[in-house]
Coordinates of C-alpha atoms in Angstrom, one line a residue:
M7 CA -21.2 5.5 15.1
V8 CA -19.6 7.3 18.3
V9 CA -16.5 9.4 17.6
L10 CA -14.4 9.3 20.9
R11 CA -13.3 12.9 22.1
P12 CA -9.9 13.7 23.3
G13 CA -9.4 12.7 26.9
E14 CA -11.6 9.5 26.7
E15 CA -10.1 6.3 27.3
V16 CA -10.2 2.9 25.6
A17 CA -8.6 0.1 27.5
G18 CA -6.2 2.6 29.3
Y19 CA -5.3 4.4 26.1
V20 CA -6.0 8.0 26.3
I21 CA -7.4 9.7 23.0
V22 CA -5.5 12.6 21.6
R23 CA -7.3 13.2 18.4
A24 CA -8.7 11.4 15.5
L25 CA -6.6 10.7 12.4
G26 CA -9.1 9.2 10.1
G27 CA -11.8 6.6 9.7
G28 CA -14.2 4.7 7.6
R29 CA -17.5 2.7 7.6
Q30 CA -16.2 0.3 10.0
G31 CA -14.1 2.1 12.5
T32 CA -11.9 5.1 13.4
V33 CA -8.2 5.4 14.0
Y34 CA -7.0 7.7 16.6
L35 CA -3.7 9.2 18.0
A36 CA -3.6 7.9 21.7
R37 CA -1.3 8.0 24.6
H38 CA 0.0 4.4 25.6
P39 CA -1.4 3.6 29.2
R40 CA 2.0 2.5 30.5
L41 CA 4.9 3.7 28.2
P42 CA 5.6 7.4 27.1
R43 CA 4.8 6.9 23.4
G44 CA 1.8 7.7 21.1
V45 CA 0.0 4.9 19.2
A46 CA -2.4 4.6 16.4
L47 CA -5.5 3.1 17.9
K48 CA -8.0 1.6 15.5
V49 CA -11.5 1.3 17.2
I50 CA -14.1 -0.5 15.6
H51 CA -17.6 1.3 15.6
D52 CA -20.1 0.0 18.1
G53 CA -22.5 -1.2 15.3
F54 CA -20.0 -3.7 14.2
S55 CA -18.6 -4.9 17.5
G56 CA -21.5 -7.1 18.4
D57 CA -21.6 -8.8 15.0
P58 CA -19.9 -12.3 15.2
K59 CA -18.9 -12.2 11.7
T60 CA -17.3 -8.6 12.2
R61 CA -15.6 -10.0 15.4
A62 CA -14.2 -13.2 13.5
S63 CA -13.0 -10.8 10.6
F64 CA -11.3 -8.6 13.0
D65 CA -9.7 -11.5 15.0
R66 CA -8.4 -12.8 11.6
E67 CA -6.9 -9.4 10.7
V68 CA -5.1 -9.2 14.0
E69 CA -3.7 -12.6 13.6
L70 CA -2.4 -12.0 10.0
V71 CA -0.8 -8.5 10.7
S72 CA 0.7 -9.4 14.1
R73 CA 2.9 -12.0 11.9
L74 CA 4.4 -9.1 10.2
D75 CA 7.7 -7.6 11.5
H76 CA 9.3 -5.2 9.0
P77 CA 10.5 -1.6 9.0
N78 CA 8.3 -0.8 5.8
V79 CA 5.1 -2.4 7.5
V80 CA 3.1 -0.7 10.6
A81 CA 3.6 -2.8 13.5
V82 CA 1.1 -4.1 15.8
Y83 CA 1.6 -3.4 19.6
D84 CA -1.8 -4.8 21.3
R85 CA -5.3 -5.6 20.8
N86 CA -8.6 -5.9 22.7
G87 CA -9.4 -8.7 25.2
L88 CA -12.5 -10.8 25.5
E89 CA -13.9 -8.4 28.2
D90 CA -13.5 -5.1 26.3
T91 CA -16.6 -3.5 25.0
H92 CA -14.8 -2.0 21.9
L93 CA -12.8 -4.0 19.3
W94 CA -9.5 -2.2 19.0
L95 CA -6.0 -2.4 17.7
S96 CA -3.0 -0.6 18.9
M97 CA -0.3 0.0 16.1
R98 CA 2.7 2.1 15.7
Y99 CA 2.0 5.7 15.1
V100 CA 3.7 7.1 11.8
A101 CA 3.4 10.9 11.9
G102 CA 4.5 11.8 8.3
G103 CA 1.2 11.6 6.6
D104 CA 0.2 9.4 3.5
L105 CA 1.0 9.4 0.0
A106 CA -2.5 10.6 -1.0
A107 CA -1.9 13.7 1.0
L108 CA 1.6 14.1 -0.6
L109 CA 0.2 13.9 -4.0
G110 CA -2.5 16.6 -3.0
G111 CA 0.4 19.1 -3.0
A112 CA 1.9 17.8 -6.0
P113 CA -0.7 17.7 -8.6
G114 CA 1.5 17.0 -11.5
G115 CA 3.2 14.0 -9.7
L116 CA 6.3 13.6 -7.8
D117 CA 9.9 13.8 -9.0
P118 CA 10.7 10.4 -10.5
D119 CA 13.6 9.8 -8.3
R120 CA 11.2 10.0 -5.2
A121 CA 8.5 8.2 -6.7
A122 CA 10.7 5.1 -7.6
L123 CA 12.3 5.1 -4.0
L124 CA 8.8 5.1 -2.5
I125 CA 7.7 2.3 -4.5
A126 CA 10.8 0.2 -4.1
G127 CA 10.2 0.5 -0.3
T128 CA 6.6 -0.5 -0.7
A129 CA 7.8 -3.3 -2.8
Q130 CA 10.0 -4.6 0.1
A131 CA 7.0 -4.7 2.4
L132 CA 4.7 -6.5 0.1
D133 CA 7.4 -9.0 -0.8
Y134 CA 8.0 -9.7 2.8
A135 CA 4.2 -10.1 3.6
H136 CA 3.8 -12.3 0.6
G137 CA 6.6 -14.4 2.0
Q138 CA 4.5 -14.7 5.2
G139 CA 1.4 -15.7 3.5
V140 CA -0.2 -12.4 3.6
L141 CA -1.8 -10.4 0.8
H142 CA -2.7 -6.8 1.3
R143 CA -5.5 -6.5 -1.3
D144 CA -5.9 -2.7 -1.1
V145 CA -2.4 -1.1 -2.0
K146 CA -3.0 2.5 -2.8
P147 CA -1.5 5.9 -1.8
L148 CA -3.8 6.4 1.1
N149 CA -2.4 3.1 2.7
I150 CA 1.2 4.2 2.3
L151 CA 2.5 6.4 5.1
L152 CA 5.7 8.4 5.2
E153 CA 8.1 8.1 8.1
H154 CA 10.9 10.7 8.2
H155 CA 14.1 10.0 10.2
N156 CA 17.6 11.8 9.9
G157 CA 16.5 13.7 6.8
A158 CA 15.4 10.6 5.0
E159 CA 11.8 9.2 4.3
R160 CA 10.7 5.7 4.4
P161 CA 7.4 4.3 3.0
V162 CA 5.5 2.4 5.6
L163 CA 2.5 0.1 4.4
T164 CA -0.6 -0.2 6.6
D165 CA -4.1 -1.3 6.7
F166 CA -3.9 -4.9 6.0
G167 CA -7.5 -5.1 7.2
I168 CA -8.6 -6.9 4.0
A169 CA -5.7 -9.2 3.8
R170 CA -6.3 -13.0 3.8
A171 CA -4.0 -15.9 3.9
L172 CA -2.8 -17.0 0.3
D173 CA -4.9 -20.1 0.4
D174 CA -8.1 -18.1 0.9
T175 CA -10.2 -17.6 -2.2
V176 CA -11.6 -14.2 -2.9
T177 CA -13.4 -13.3 -6.1
A178 CA -15.5 -10.5 -7.5
S179 CA -18.3 -11.2 -5.2
G180 CA -16.2 -10.3 -2.2
I181 CA -14.2 -7.4 -3.5
V182 CA -13.5 -4.6 -1.2
A183 CA -10.6 -2.8 -2.7
T184 CA -10.6 0.6 -4.1
F185 CA -11.7 0.5 -8.1
A186 CA -9.0 2.8 -9.0
Y187 CA -6.3 0.6 -8.0
A188 CA -7.9 -3.0 -8.3
A189 CA -6.3 -5.6 -10.6
P190 CA -8.6 -7.0 -13.4
E191 CA -9.0 -10.5 -11.7
R192 CA -11.0 -8.9 -9.0
F193 CA -13.9 -8.3 -11.4
T194 CA -13.8 -11.6 -12.9
S195 CA -13.9 -15.2 -11.6
A196 CA -10.1 -15.5 -11.4
N197 CA -8.6 -16.1 -7.9
V198 CA -6.7 -13.2 -6.3
G199 CA -3.0 -13.8 -5.5
H200 CA 0.2 -12.0 -5.3
R201 CA -0.1 -10.3 -8.7
S202 CA -3.1 -8.4 -7.7
D203 CA -0.7 -6.7 -5.0
V204 CA 1.8 -5.9 -7.9
Y205 CA -1.0 -4.5 -10.2
S206 CA -2.2 -2.0 -7.5
L207 CA 1.4 -1.0 -6.9
G208 CA 1.8 -0.4 -10.5
C209 CA -1.3 1.9 -10.4
T210 CA 0.2 3.7 -7.6
L211 CA 3.4 4.2 -9.4
F212 CA 1.7 5.5 -12.3
Q213 CA -0.2 8.1 -9.9
L214 CA 2.9 9.0 -8.2
L215 CA 4.7 9.8 -11.5
T216 CA 1.8 11.6 -13.2
G217 CA -0.7 12.9 -10.5
Y218 CA -3.3 10.7 -12.2
I219 CA -4.8 7.2 -11.7
P220 CA -3.9 5.3 -14.9
Y221 CA -7.8 4.7 -15.7
P222 CA -9.8 7.7 -14.7
A223 CA -13.6 6.9 -14.7
K224 CA -16.8 8.7 -13.8
D225 CA -18.4 5.8 -12.1
P226 CA -17.3 2.2 -10.8
A227 CA -18.7 0.5 -13.9
A228 CA -16.5 2.4 -16.3
A229 CA -13.4 2.0 -13.8
I230 CA -14.1 -1.9 -14.1
Y231 CA -14.3 -1.9 -17.8
A232 CA -11.1 0.1 -18.0
H233 CA -9.0 -2.2 -15.8
V234 CA -10.3 -5.4 -17.7
N235 CA -10.3 -4.1 -21.3
E236 CA -8.3 -0.8 -22.0
P237 CA -4.7 -0.8 -23.1
I238 CA -1.9 -0.1 -20.5
P239 CA -1.4 3.7 -20.5
S240 CA 2.2 5.2 -20.8
P241 CA 3.0 7.7 -18.1
R242 CA 5.0 9.5 -20.7
D243 CA 1.7 10.4 -22.4
R244 CA 1.3 12.9 -19.5
C245 CA 4.8 13.5 -18.6
P246 CA 7.1 13.2 -21.6
N247 CA 10.3 13.5 -19.8
L248 CA 10.1 10.4 -17.8
P249 CA 12.6 7.8 -18.5
P250 CA 11.3 5.1 -21.0
Y251 CA 12.4 2.5 -18.4
L252 CA 9.4 3.3 -16.4
D253 CA 7.0 2.3 -19.4
A254 CA 8.6 -1.3 -19.2
V255 CA 8.1 -1.6 -15.4
L256 CA 4.4 -0.5 -15.6
T257 CA 3.7 -2.6 -18.8
T258 CA 4.8 -5.7 -16.5
A259 CA 3.0 -4.5 -13.4
L260 CA -0.2 -3.8 -15.1
A261 CA -0.5 -6.7 -17.4
K262 CA -4.0 -7.7 -17.5
N263 CA -3.8 -11.5 -18.0
P264 CA -4.3 -13.1 -14.4
R265 CA -2.1 -15.9 -15.5
R266 CA 0.6 -13.6 -16.3
P267 CA 4.1 -14.3 -14.7
I268 CA 4.2 -12.6 -11.1
P269 CA 7.0 -9.9 -11.2
H270 CA 9.3 -10.4 -8.4
L271 CA 8.9 -7.6 -5.9
C272 CA 12.5 -7.5 -4.8
S273 CA 13.7 -7.2 -8.4
T274 CA 11.1 -4.7 -9.2
G275 CA 12.0 -2.6 -5.9
H276 CA 15.8 -2.8 -6.9
R277 CA 15.1 -1.5 -10.5
C278 CA 12.8 1.2 -9.1
R279 CA 15.5 2.2 -6.7
S280 CA 17.9 2.2 -9.6
C281 CA 15.6 4.6 -11.6
A282 CA 16.5 7.1 -9.1
H283 CA 19.7 7.4 -11.2
Y284 CA 17.8 7.4 -14.5
D285 CA 20.3 9.4 -16.5
C286 CA 22.5 6.1 -16.9
L287 CA 19.3 4.4 -17.9
R288 CA 19.1 6.0 -21.2
T289 CA 22.1 4.1 -22.6
R290 CA 21.2 0.8 -21.3
P291 CA 18.6 -1.7 -22.8
T292 CA 15.7 -3.1 -21.4
T293 CA 14.1 -6.4 -22.1
A294 CA 10.4 -7.4 -22.8
D295 CA 9.6 -7.6 -19.1
G296 CA 11.5 -4.5 -18.1
L297 CA 13.3 -6.1 -15.2
E298 CA 16.7 -6.8 -17.0
G299 CA 19.6 -4.5 -18.3
I300 CA 19.0 -2.1 -15.4
P301 CA 22.1 -1.3 -13.2
T302 CA 21.8 -2.7 -9.4
S303 CA 25.4 -2.5 -8.3
P304 CA 25.9 -0.3 -5.3
R305 CA 27.5 2.5 -7.4
H306 CA 24.2 3.0 -9.1
R307 CA 22.1 3.0 -6.0
P308 CA 20.7 6.3 -4.5
R309 CA 22.8 7.8 -1.8
S310 CA 19.9 7.8 0.6
N311 CA 20.0 4.0 1.3
K312 CA 17.8 4.2 4.5
L313 CA 14.8 3.0 2.7
D314 CA 16.4 -0.4 2.7
G315 CA 15.0 -0.6 6.2

C-alpha cells in the first residue's frame, strides 16, 4: 500500500491530505484540476487495481452511486479512465466530519432532538437510494457525514461501496458490513433487502441516543449471537429521560424476523423529526408499530427545516 503525499497528483487532482482509509483504498482531500474546489478522492490501493474482480466491483460501485442525486447523499463527480494506473473516484467533499467523531465527543449520547433530526435526514437518503434500486449495506455513524450551512447541519450518507442492485443476492458468505450494526439476516440464509438498512439505521439511532451500540460484544461471534437471538434493548435502560416514543421506533427498526414488514423510511424519518418536539409526545398514543399517533403537521416540525434537503 502506497499512501500519496501532499502535492502528488492523480489524473490531475492534486493531493492535499489523507482523510481516511481502509484495506482497499484511501480517501484524500484533493484540488480539482480545472475547478476552484476541493473534492474527496477515493484511490484504490495498487494491490487491488490489477485484480479483475476488484476492477469489476469498483466499476459496479461507481455505476450504482453515480445514479444517486440527493442532498443527503455524497455526489460522485468523476472516475478513472481505462488508461489510468490508479482506480479512483472523485466525490463531493463534506468538511464537517462524521457521526462517529461526533459521538467521540459525546460519550453519553447526543441530545435526542439532534439525534432524531440526523436519523431523519439519513432516512431520507436511504429511502431515495432504495427507490433507485440501491442498498447501502453498511449504514453506521462512520458513514454518515455532517455538512454545516448557515448554522444548520445536514447528515450526508457516504460509502455505498458495498451497495448492490436490489435484485442481487448476498448472504452470510458474502457479508462485509460492520458486525455492530448488521441485521440478523446477514448471518443467516435470508436474503438482504431494504429492511437490513433500516435495522442498521436503528442501531445507529440507538448509539446516537445512548453512546452505546445496542449489542456490545467482545468478539464477532458474540455480536452475531446477540443480533440474532437477544431481546431488543431499550435506550431508556441507559438514558431514562428519553421519550417513550423512541422505544417504539427502535422496536420496529430492530425487529429480528427477516420477513418483518419493512418500515417506510419516509414515515420513520418524519416521526423522528417530530420527536425533536417530544414534549407533546408524552400525551399522544403510539401504536404497536410505533409509527402512528405522532404529530407530523408543520406546527410540530422543528424550526430548522434545512435537513429536508
